[in-house]
Amino acid sequence: MLVDNLKTLQGTSLCFYLKIANFHWNIEGPDFPQYHEFLGDYYSDVYNTVDPLAEYVRALNSYAPGSLSRMLELTIIEDYNGPQIAWDQMFTIVYNDTTTLINLYKDVFDVATSAREQGIANFCADQMDALEKRLWMIRSILKKV
Ligand SMILES: [Fe+2]
């Protein structure tokens, strides 16, 4: 059901936001200012999707999840509670998670389109577009010369 997909997106996005924020705070490396700023922009973009997703859930006449434990049940992106890792490992994790999130948006786009919920489908399409750009940027950061 579309509303369940939206809850999964909401929980996944909130958990992903925190994971990117963690890396934004703790990343180290020769280009620290750029890494820090890139991840700062990225977490803020992801965070800004959580509220519209929750409000779509309400518009579909269900209740939005609102607790951290519920977000952890919903997320399909794994929480990171591991040791300090190198900057390129952090970006590799963020890259793979971004791919996971794009695929989730594609699924929800399909469900929204068949339910004729064009506003939600448009929102998904915009996010897919923005996330594809993030993939390109992270690929460029990780490219070895
Ligand atoms: Fe910051």
Short mmCIF file of C-alpha atoms and ligand atoms in Angstrom, two decimals:
data_model
loop_
_atom_site.label_atom_id
_atom_site.label_comp_id
_atom_site.label_asym_id
_atom_site.label_seq_id
_atom_site.Cartn_x
_atom_site.Cartn_y
_atom_site.Cartn_z
CA MET A 1 0.00 0.00 0.00
CA LEU A 2 1.23 3.48 -0.88
CA VAL A 3 0.93 4.75 2.68
CA ASP A 4 3.13 1.92 4.00
CA ASN A 5 5.73 2.67 1.34
CA LEU A 6 5.71 6.31 2.43
CA LYS A 7 6.29 5.31 6.05
CA THR A 8 9.25 3.19 4.94
CA LEU A 9 10.59 6.18 3.03
CA GLN A 10 10.09 8.43 6.03
CA GLY A 11 11.91 6.07 8.44
CA THR A 12 14.66 5.37 5.93
CA SER A 13 15.20 9.05 5.24
CA LEU A 14 15.36 10.01 8.91
CA CYS A 15 17.90 7.26 9.66
CA PHE A 16 19.91 8.13 6.56
CA TYR A 17 19.92 11.80 7.57
CA LEU A 18 21.47 10.91 10.93
CA LYS A 19 24.04 8.63 9.33
CA ILE A 20 25.20 11.38 6.95
CA ALA A 21 25.24 13.89 9.84
CA ASN A 22 27.45 11.48 11.81
CA PHE A 23 29.91 11.35 8.90
CA HIS A 24 29.68 15.16 8.47
CA TRP A 25 30.74 15.56 12.09
CA ASN A 26 33.42 12.89 12.21
CA ILE A 27 34.99 12.73 8.75
CA GLU A 28 38.76 13.37 8.55
CA GLY A 29 41.06 13.69 5.55
CA PRO A 30 43.09 15.97 3.31
CA ASP A 31 40.02 17.72 1.85
CA PHE A 32 38.15 17.97 5.12
CA PRO A 33 36.43 21.33 4.43
CA GLN A 34 34.89 20.04 1.17
CA TYR A 35 33.86 16.67 2.63
CA HIS A 36 32.36 18.35 5.67
CA GLU A 37 30.42 20.86 3.59
CA PHE A 38 29.22 18.32 1.02
CA LEU A 39 27.89 16.02 3.73
CA GLY A 40 26.35 19.00 5.52
CA ASP A 41 24.39 19.97 2.39
CA TYR A 42 23.42 16.38 1.79
CA TYR A 43 22.07 15.66 5.27
CA SER A 44 20.08 18.84 5.20
CA ASP A 45 18.49 17.88 1.82
CA VAL A 46 17.61 14.42 3.14
CA TYR A 47 16.26 15.86 6.41
CA ASN A 48 14.03 18.26 4.48
CA THR A 49 12.19 15.34 2.87
CA VAL A 50 11.10 13.83 6.21
CA ASP A 51 8.40 16.39 6.98
CA PRO A 52 6.72 16.28 3.51
CA LEU A 53 6.78 12.47 3.63
CA ALA A 54 5.11 12.45 7.05
CA GLU A 55 2.51 14.92 5.79
CA TYR A 56 1.74 12.72 2.77
CA VAL A 57 1.11 9.89 5.24
CA ARG A 58 -1.38 12.13 7.07
CA ALA A 59 -2.98 13.25 3.82
CA LEU A 60 -3.60 9.58 3.03
CA ASN A 61 -5.48 9.38 6.35
CA SER A 62 -2.92 7.39 8.32
CA TYR A 63 -0.74 8.43 11.26
CA ALA A 64 2.88 9.35 10.71
CA PRO A 65 5.54 7.39 12.60
CA GLY A 66 7.24 9.65 15.14
CA SER A 67 9.61 7.72 17.38
CA LEU A 68 13.24 6.74 16.91
CA SER A 69 12.50 3.10 17.68
CA ARG A 70 9.79 3.07 14.99
CA MET A 71 12.18 4.70 12.48
CA LEU A 72 14.71 1.94 13.16
CA GLU A 73 12.02 -0.67 12.46
CA LEU A 74 11.06 1.04 9.22
CA THR A 75 14.45 1.91 7.72
CA ILE A 76 15.95 -0.16 4.93
CA ILE A 77 19.26 1.73 5.31
CA GLU A 78 21.35 0.27 8.09
CA ASP A 79 22.28 2.40 11.09
CA TYR A 80 26.02 3.06 11.50
CA ASN A 81 27.26 2.55 15.01
CA GLY A 82 30.73 1.28 14.13
CA PRO A 83 34.26 2.53 14.74
CA GLN A 84 35.84 5.60 13.16
CA ILE A 85 36.56 4.82 9.48
CA ALA A 86 38.47 6.55 6.68
CA TRP A 87 36.85 9.30 4.59
CA ASP A 88 36.64 7.13 1.44
CA GLN A 89 34.93 4.33 3.36
CA MET A 90 32.38 6.84 4.62
CA PHE A 91 31.70 8.06 1.09
CA THR A 92 31.44 4.47 -0.18
CA ILE A 93 28.80 3.73 2.46
CA VAL A 94 26.91 6.93 1.60
CA TYR A 95 27.13 6.03 -2.11
CA ASN A 96 25.65 2.57 -1.58
CA ASP A 97 22.93 3.94 0.71
CA THR A 98 22.05 6.60 -1.86
CA THR A 99 21.56 3.83 -4.45
CA THR A 100 19.29 2.00 -2.00
CA LEU A 101 17.26 5.17 -1.41
CA ILE A 102 16.89 5.86 -5.15
CA ASN A 103 15.58 2.33 -5.69
CA LEU A 104 13.08 2.80 -2.89
CA TYR A 105 11.91 6.09 -4.43
CA LYS A 106 11.53 4.33 -7.80
CA ASP A 107 9.31 1.68 -6.21
CA VAL A 108 7.19 4.29 -4.43
CA PHE A 109 6.97 6.32 -7.65
CA ASP A 110 5.48 3.26 -9.41
CA VAL A 111 2.99 2.63 -6.61
CA ALA A 112 2.00 6.33 -6.47
CA THR A 113 1.55 6.42 -10.24
CA SER A 114 -0.74 3.40 -10.26
CA ALA A 115 -2.72 4.93 -7.37
CA ARG A 116 -2.99 8.11 -9.51
CA GLU A 117 -1.36 10.16 -6.75
CA GLN A 118 0.49 12.48 -9.10
CA GLY A 119 1.68 14.90 -6.40
CA ILE A 120 3.44 12.10 -4.54
CA ALA A 121 4.80 10.67 -7.79
CA ASN A 122 6.22 14.12 -8.69
CA PHE A 123 7.81 14.43 -5.26
CA CYS A 124 9.44 11.00 -5.75
CA ALA A 125 10.65 11.95 -9.24
CA ASP A 126 12.25 15.15 -7.91
CA GLN A 127 14.04 13.21 -5.18
CA MET A 128 15.24 10.56 -7.65
CA ASP A 129 16.71 13.33 -9.77
CA ALA A 130 18.47 15.05 -6.84
CA LEU A 131 19.83 11.74 -5.53
CA GLU A 132 21.19 10.74 -8.95
CA LYS A 133 23.18 14.00 -8.88
CA ARG A 134 24.53 13.10 -5.46
CA LEU A 135 25.68 9.74 -6.88
CA TRP A 136 27.55 11.51 -9.65
CA MET A 137 29.25 13.83 -7.13
CA ILE A 138 30.24 11.01 -4.78
CA ARG A 139 31.60 8.97 -7.71
CA SER A 140 33.72 11.99 -8.62
CA ILE A 141 34.95 12.39 -5.01
CA LEU A 142 35.92 8.71 -4.90
CA LYS A 143 37.59 8.56 -8.33
CA LYS A 144 41.25 7.59 -8.01
CA VAL A 145 43.62 9.59 -10.21
FE FE B 1 27.41 21.12 10.63
#
